[in-house]
Amino acid sequence: MIITLKKETPQEEIDRLIDQFEEKGLRVNIIQGINFNIFGLVGDTTQLDERIIQANEWVDTVQRIQVPYKLANRVFHPEDTIVDVAGIPVGGKEKIAMIAGPCAVEGDEIICEIAKEVKEAGASMLRGGAYKPRTSPYAFQGLGSEGIKYLNHARKETGLPVVSELMSVDKVDEFAEHVDLIQIGARNMQNFDLLKAVGHINKPILLKRGMSATIEEWIMCAEYILSNGNPNVILCERGIRTFENYTRNTLDLAVIPIIKEKTHLPIIIDPSHATGNWKLVKAMSLAAIAAGADGLIVEVHCHPEQAYSDGMQSLKPEKYKELVQEARLVARAVGRDL
Ligand code: PEP
Ligand code: MN
């Protein structure tokens, strides 16, 4: 961290600041300029809040050199993290994880039917929300524990590991027991109590990017989970809000190489919520794999026109099958496979 102090800063204040940083275990290199005094702080500056330093009347500028995350940082963990989801590897250089299923679990029979269809098409995991974060309180809220039960039935029928969204801390035990990959949705990305709670368990966590979150804010949320003891974090880009409203969100594909450079965590793409339109899902899926994504999570429903939620962005199984076939070709072209 580089701190520039105003020229007229009293010597006592300079000494006080040096003591304050040294007490935190940092080394302070001082450059005495003509118009400024410059402090170069060496050591673990993740503990410092630059906005608090900036509050000092003698401080002119504060510039962070080191990013504020440690455990997610590729610098301290050069090799890719591969998260094992009930035997399915997510991350690394070889395999691409294919997660598919309905937005919401709507019943026992339908989730088992969709599970069989997506498995047949080539999916390696089944998604389905049992607790749904809906914009309207009048919209379908999910089947709750019943939904988790049906999801488990579908797992038993197909052998596919299951992915479902956790919305509150009081359901952590239920999810730890019955869900293979626990999703933290976009709306809860910065629910810090929830992040801490899933940090205390050992199950894989799928952390979706908040719709208005910067990349650094998102990585800091992963850092919450990692720093509470759970190393099994998978990131998921699901589109962000921009001025464009032709699509539901704007898919930020550039985050794939950025996340890969900045962190060692796997990143998957959700082209369904990112576009809100089933017609755009295949193209964005192929682009994501070409850009280096470690997986896709795609909404699939046997009868999208009757779906309780997100039917407009759900693929029919035959369309999903087509997507998988083309995804395999792109994966092979970039030295990977499904
Ligand atoms: C979902 O996966 O069904 C969902 C609600 O996603 P997001 O949190 O990305 O909106
Ligand atoms: Mn959905």
Coordinates of C-alpha atoms and ligand atoms in Angstrom, one line a residue:
M1 CA 0.0 0.0 0.0
I2 CA 1.3 3.4 -0.9
I3 CA 0.2 6.4 1.3
T4 CA 1.1 9.9 0.3
L5 CA 1.2 12.4 3.2
K6 CA 0.8 16.1 2.7
K7 CA 4.1 18.2 2.9
E8 CA 3.1 20.0 6.0
T9 CA 2.3 16.8 8.0
P10 CA 3.8 17.4 11.5
Q11 CA 6.7 15.0 12.4
E12 CA 4.7 13.7 15.5
E13 CA 1.9 12.6 13.2
I14 CA 4.4 10.9 10.8
D15 CA 5.9 9.1 13.8
R16 CA 2.5 8.1 15.2
L17 CA 1.5 6.6 11.8
I18 CA 4.7 4.7 11.5
D19 CA 4.2 3.2 15.0
Q20 CA 0.6 2.4 14.2
F21 CA 1.6 0.4 11.0
E22 CA 4.6 -1.3 12.7
E23 CA 2.3 -2.4 15.5
K24 CA 0.3 -4.3 12.9
G25 CA 3.5 -6.1 11.7
L26 CA 4.0 -4.0 8.6
R27 CA 7.3 -2.5 7.5
V28 CA 7.2 1.2 6.5
N29 CA 9.5 2.4 3.8
I30 CA 9.6 6.2 3.6
I31 CA 10.4 8.4 0.6
Q32 CA 10.9 12.0 1.5
G33 CA 9.7 13.9 -1.5
I34 CA 9.8 17.6 -2.2
N35 CA 6.1 18.1 -2.0
F36 CA 5.0 14.9 -0.2
N37 CA 6.1 12.2 2.2
I38 CA 5.4 8.8 0.8
F39 CA 4.9 5.6 2.9
G40 CA 5.4 2.3 1.2
L41 CA 3.8 -0.4 3.5
V42 CA 5.2 -3.8 3.1
G43 CA 3.5 -6.9 4.6
D44 CA 0.0 -8.2 5.0
T45 CA -2.1 -5.1 4.2
T46 CA -5.4 -7.0 3.8
Q47 CA -6.1 -6.0 7.5
L48 CA -6.1 -2.3 6.6
D49 CA -9.1 -0.3 5.4
E50 CA -7.9 2.3 3.0
R51 CA -11.0 4.4 3.7
I52 CA -10.1 4.8 7.3
I53 CA -6.6 5.8 6.5
Q54 CA -7.9 8.3 4.0
A55 CA -10.0 9.9 6.8
N56 CA -6.7 11.3 8.3
E57 CA -6.5 15.0 7.5
W58 CA -2.8 14.7 6.6
V59 CA -3.3 11.9 4.2
D60 CA -3.4 13.0 0.5
T61 CA -3.8 9.6 -1.3
V62 CA -4.0 5.9 -0.5
Q63 CA -3.3 3.4 -3.1
R64 CA -3.7 -0.4 -2.6
I65 CA -1.1 -2.5 -4.4
Q66 CA -2.2 -5.9 -2.9
V67 CA -5.8 -7.0 -3.3
P68 CA -7.8 -7.4 -0.1
Y69 CA -8.3 -11.1 -0.4
K70 CA -5.7 -13.8 0.6
L71 CA -7.2 -17.2 0.5
A72 CA -8.9 -16.8 -2.9
N73 CA -5.8 -15.2 -4.4
R74 CA -4.0 -17.1 -7.1
V75 CA -0.7 -15.5 -6.0
F76 CA -0.7 -17.6 -2.8
H77 CA -2.3 -20.7 -4.4
P78 CA -1.0 -21.0 -7.9
E79 CA -2.6 -24.3 -8.8
D80 CA -6.3 -24.5 -9.8
T81 CA -8.7 -25.7 -7.1
I82 CA -10.7 -28.7 -8.1
V83 CA -13.9 -29.0 -6.1
D84 CA -15.3 -32.5 -5.8
V85 CA -19.1 -32.6 -5.9
A86 CA -20.1 -36.1 -5.0
G87 CA -17.4 -37.5 -7.3
I88 CA -17.8 -34.9 -10.1
P89 CA -14.7 -32.7 -10.4
V90 CA -15.4 -29.0 -11.0
G91 CA -12.3 -26.9 -12.0
G92 CA -8.9 -27.9 -13.4
K93 CA -7.9 -28.2 -17.0
E94 CA -9.8 -31.3 -18.1
K95 CA -13.5 -31.6 -17.4
I96 CA -16.4 -29.2 -17.9
A97 CA -19.3 -29.7 -15.4
M98 CA -22.7 -29.8 -17.0
I99 CA -25.5 -28.9 -14.5
A100 CA -29.1 -28.8 -15.7
G101 CA -32.6 -28.9 -14.5
P102 CA -35.7 -26.8 -13.8
C103 CA -35.6 -23.4 -12.1
A104 CA -37.8 -24.9 -9.3
V105 CA -38.7 -28.4 -8.1
E106 CA -42.4 -28.5 -8.9
G107 CA -43.3 -32.1 -7.9
D108 CA -41.9 -35.6 -7.5
E109 CA -42.9 -36.9 -10.9
I110 CA -41.8 -33.9 -12.9
I111 CA -38.3 -33.5 -11.2
C112 CA -37.6 -37.3 -11.8
E113 CA -38.8 -36.9 -15.4
I114 CA -36.5 -33.9 -16.0
A115 CA -33.6 -35.6 -14.2
K116 CA -33.8 -38.6 -16.5
E117 CA -34.0 -36.4 -19.6
V118 CA -31.0 -34.2 -18.7
K119 CA -29.0 -37.2 -17.7
E120 CA -29.8 -38.8 -21.0
A121 CA -28.8 -35.6 -22.8
G122 CA -25.4 -35.6 -21.0
A123 CA -25.8 -33.6 -17.8
S124 CA -23.5 -34.5 -14.9
M125 CA -25.6 -32.8 -12.1
L126 CA -29.2 -31.9 -11.5
R127 CA -30.4 -28.4 -10.4
G128 CA -33.7 -27.5 -8.9
G129 CA -34.7 -24.8 -6.4
A130 CA -36.8 -25.8 -3.4
Y131 CA -36.6 -22.5 -1.6
K132 CA -37.1 -19.8 -4.3
P133 CA -36.1 -16.1 -4.0
R134 CA -38.9 -14.5 -5.9
T135 CA -39.3 -10.8 -6.7
S136 CA -43.0 -11.0 -5.9
P137 CA -44.4 -12.5 -2.7
Y138 CA -47.4 -13.7 -4.7
A139 CA -45.2 -15.8 -7.0
F140 CA -44.5 -19.5 -6.4
Q141 CA -42.1 -19.7 -3.4
G142 CA -40.9 -23.3 -3.9
L143 CA -41.9 -26.5 -2.2
G144 CA -39.4 -26.2 0.7
S145 CA -38.4 -29.5 2.4
E146 CA -40.8 -31.4 0.2
G147 CA -38.8 -30.2 -2.8
I148 CA -35.5 -31.3 -1.3
K149 CA -37.1 -34.7 -0.7
Y150 CA -38.1 -35.0 -4.4
L151 CA -34.7 -33.8 -5.5
N152 CA -33.2 -36.7 -3.4
H153 CA -35.6 -39.1 -5.1
A154 CA -34.4 -37.9 -8.5
R155 CA -30.8 -38.4 -7.3
K156 CA -31.7 -41.9 -6.3
E157 CA -33.4 -42.6 -9.7
T158 CA -30.5 -41.2 -11.8
G159 CA -27.4 -41.0 -9.7
L160 CA -27.0 -37.3 -10.5
P161 CA -25.6 -35.1 -7.7
V162 CA -28.1 -32.4 -6.8
V163 CA -27.7 -28.6 -6.7
S164 CA -30.2 -26.4 -4.8
E165 CA -30.3 -22.9 -3.4
L166 CA -30.0 -22.2 0.3
M167 CA -31.6 -18.9 1.5
S168 CA -31.4 -18.9 5.2
V169 CA -29.0 -20.0 8.0
D170 CA -31.7 -22.1 9.7
K171 CA -31.7 -24.5 6.8
V172 CA -27.9 -25.1 6.7
D173 CA -28.2 -28.5 8.4
E174 CA -30.9 -29.7 6.0
F175 CA -28.8 -28.7 3.0
A176 CA -25.5 -30.1 4.5
E177 CA -27.3 -33.5 4.8
H178 CA -29.3 -33.6 1.5
V179 CA -27.8 -31.3 -1.1
D180 CA -24.5 -32.1 -2.9
L181 CA -23.7 -28.6 -4.1
I182 CA -25.3 -25.7 -2.1
Q183 CA -26.1 -22.6 -4.1
I184 CA -25.9 -19.2 -2.7
G185 CA -28.0 -17.1 -5.0
A186 CA -27.3 -13.7 -6.5
R187 CA -29.7 -12.0 -4.0
N188 CA -27.8 -13.5 -1.1
M189 CA -24.3 -13.0 -2.3
Q190 CA -23.6 -10.5 0.4
N191 CA -25.6 -12.2 3.2
F192 CA -22.6 -12.4 5.4
D193 CA -24.2 -14.5 8.1
L194 CA -25.2 -17.1 5.5
L195 CA -21.6 -17.0 4.0
K196 CA -20.2 -17.6 7.5
A197 CA -22.6 -20.4 8.1
V198 CA -21.7 -22.3 4.9
G199 CA -18.0 -21.5 5.8
H200 CA -18.5 -23.8 8.8
I201 CA -19.5 -26.8 6.8
N202 CA -17.5 -28.9 4.3
K203 CA -20.0 -29.2 1.5
P204 CA -19.2 -27.6 -1.9
I205 CA -20.7 -24.1 -2.3
L206 CA -21.8 -22.5 -5.6
L207 CA -21.5 -18.7 -5.0
K208 CA -23.4 -16.7 -7.6
R209 CA -22.4 -13.2 -8.4
G210 CA -24.7 -10.5 -7.1
M211 CA -26.5 -8.7 -9.9
S212 CA -24.8 -5.4 -9.0
A213 CA -21.6 -6.8 -7.5
T214 CA -18.1 -5.9 -8.7
I215 CA -15.7 -8.7 -9.3
E216 CA -13.8 -7.7 -6.1
E217 CA -16.9 -7.7 -4.0
W218 CA -17.8 -11.1 -5.3
I219 CA -14.3 -12.5 -4.6
M220 CA -14.5 -11.0 -1.1
C221 CA -17.7 -13.1 -0.5
A222 CA -15.8 -16.2 -1.6
E223 CA -13.2 -15.1 0.9
Y224 CA -15.8 -15.1 3.7
I225 CA -16.5 -18.8 3.0
L226 CA -12.9 -19.8 2.6
S227 CA -11.8 -17.9 5.8
N228 CA -14.4 -19.6 7.8
G229 CA -12.9 -22.9 6.9
N230 CA -14.7 -24.2 3.8
P231 CA -12.3 -24.5 0.8
N232 CA -14.9 -25.9 -1.6
V233 CA -16.1 -22.8 -3.4
I234 CA -17.2 -22.6 -7.0
L235 CA -18.1 -19.2 -8.5
C236 CA -21.0 -18.7 -10.9
E237 CA -21.5 -15.7 -13.2
R238 CA -25.2 -15.2 -13.9
G239 CA -25.3 -11.8 -15.6
I240 CA -25.3 -8.3 -14.1
R241 CA -27.6 -5.4 -14.4
T242 CA -26.7 -2.8 -17.0
F243 CA -28.7 -0.2 -19.0
E244 CA -29.5 -2.9 -21.6
N245 CA -32.9 -4.4 -21.2
Y246 CA -33.2 -6.5 -24.3
T247 CA -31.8 -9.4 -22.2
R248 CA -32.8 -10.0 -18.5
N249 CA -29.2 -9.4 -17.4
T250 CA -25.9 -8.8 -19.2
L251 CA -23.6 -11.8 -19.3
D252 CA -20.1 -10.6 -18.3
L253 CA -18.0 -13.2 -20.1
A254 CA -14.8 -11.3 -19.4
V255 CA -15.0 -12.4 -15.8
I256 CA -13.9 -15.9 -16.8
P257 CA -10.3 -15.0 -17.6
I258 CA -10.3 -12.4 -14.9
I259 CA -11.4 -14.8 -12.2
K260 CA -8.9 -17.4 -13.5
E261 CA -6.1 -14.8 -13.3
K262 CA -7.0 -13.4 -9.9
T263 CA -8.1 -16.6 -8.1
H264 CA -7.6 -20.3 -8.2
L265 CA -11.4 -21.1 -7.8
P266 CA -13.5 -22.8 -10.5
I267 CA -16.0 -20.6 -12.3
I268 CA -19.1 -21.7 -14.1
I269 CA -21.6 -19.8 -16.2
D270 CA -25.4 -19.6 -15.9
P271 CA -26.6 -18.5 -19.4
S272 CA -30.2 -18.9 -18.4
H273 CA -30.5 -16.2 -15.8
A274 CA -27.9 -14.1 -17.7
T275 CA -30.1 -13.8 -20.8
G276 CA -33.6 -14.6 -19.7
N277 CA -34.3 -16.0 -23.1
W278 CA -33.9 -19.7 -24.1
K279 CA -33.0 -18.7 -27.6
L280 CA -29.8 -17.2 -26.4
V281 CA -28.8 -19.9 -24.0
K282 CA -26.9 -22.2 -26.4
A283 CA -24.8 -19.4 -28.0
M284 CA -23.8 -18.1 -24.6
S285 CA -23.0 -21.6 -23.4
L286 CA -20.6 -22.2 -26.3
A287 CA -19.0 -18.8 -25.8
A288 CA -18.5 -19.5 -22.1
I289 CA -16.7 -22.8 -22.8
A290 CA -14.5 -21.2 -25.4
A291 CA -13.6 -18.5 -22.9
G292 CA -12.5 -21.1 -20.3
A293 CA -15.5 -21.7 -18.1
D294 CA -15.3 -24.8 -15.9
G295 CA -19.0 -25.6 -16.3
L296 CA -22.5 -24.5 -17.1
I297 CA -25.7 -24.4 -15.1
V298 CA -28.7 -24.4 -17.5
E299 CA -32.4 -24.3 -16.8
V300 CA -34.2 -27.2 -18.5
H301 CA -37.9 -28.1 -18.3
C302 CA -40.0 -30.7 -20.2
H303 CA -42.9 -28.2 -20.5
P304 CA -41.4 -24.6 -20.3
E305 CA -44.8 -23.1 -21.1
Q306 CA -46.2 -24.7 -17.9
A307 CA -43.2 -24.0 -15.6
Y308 CA -43.9 -22.4 -12.3
S309 CA -40.9 -20.1 -12.8
D310 CA -38.4 -19.0 -15.5
G311 CA -40.1 -21.0 -18.4
M312 CA -39.1 -18.3 -20.9
Q313 CA -35.4 -19.1 -20.3
S314 CA -35.8 -22.9 -20.0
L315 CA -34.7 -25.2 -22.7
K316 CA -36.7 -28.3 -23.7
P317 CA -34.6 -31.5 -23.2
E318 CA -34.1 -32.0 -26.9
K319 CA -32.6 -28.4 -27.2
Y320 CA -30.4 -29.1 -24.2
K321 CA -29.2 -32.3 -25.9
E322 CA -28.2 -30.2 -28.9
L323 CA -26.4 -27.8 -26.6
V324 CA -24.4 -30.6 -25.0
Q325 CA -23.4 -32.0 -28.3
E326 CA -22.1 -28.6 -29.5
A327 CA -20.6 -27.8 -26.1
R328 CA -18.5 -31.0 -26.4
L329 CA -17.1 -29.9 -29.8
V330 CA -16.1 -26.5 -28.4
A331 CA -14.7 -28.2 -25.2
R332 CA -12.5 -30.5 -27.3
A333 CA -11.4 -27.5 -29.5
V334 CA -10.0 -25.9 -26.3
G335 CA -8.4 -29.1 -25.0
R336 CA -11.1 -30.1 -22.6
D337 CA -14.1 -32.5 -22.5
L338 CA -17.5 -32.8 -20.9
Ligands
PEP1 C1 -31.7 -19.7 -9.7 O1 -30.7 -20.3 -10.0 O2 -32.8 -20.2 -9.9 C2 -31.7 -18.3 -9.3 C3 -32.7 -17.7 -8.7 O3 -30.5 -17.7 -9.7 P1 -29.9 -16.2 -9.4 O4 -29.7 -16.2 -7.9 O5 -28.7 -16.2 -10.2 O6 -31.0 -15.2 -9.8
MN2 MN -34.5 -19.6 -12.3

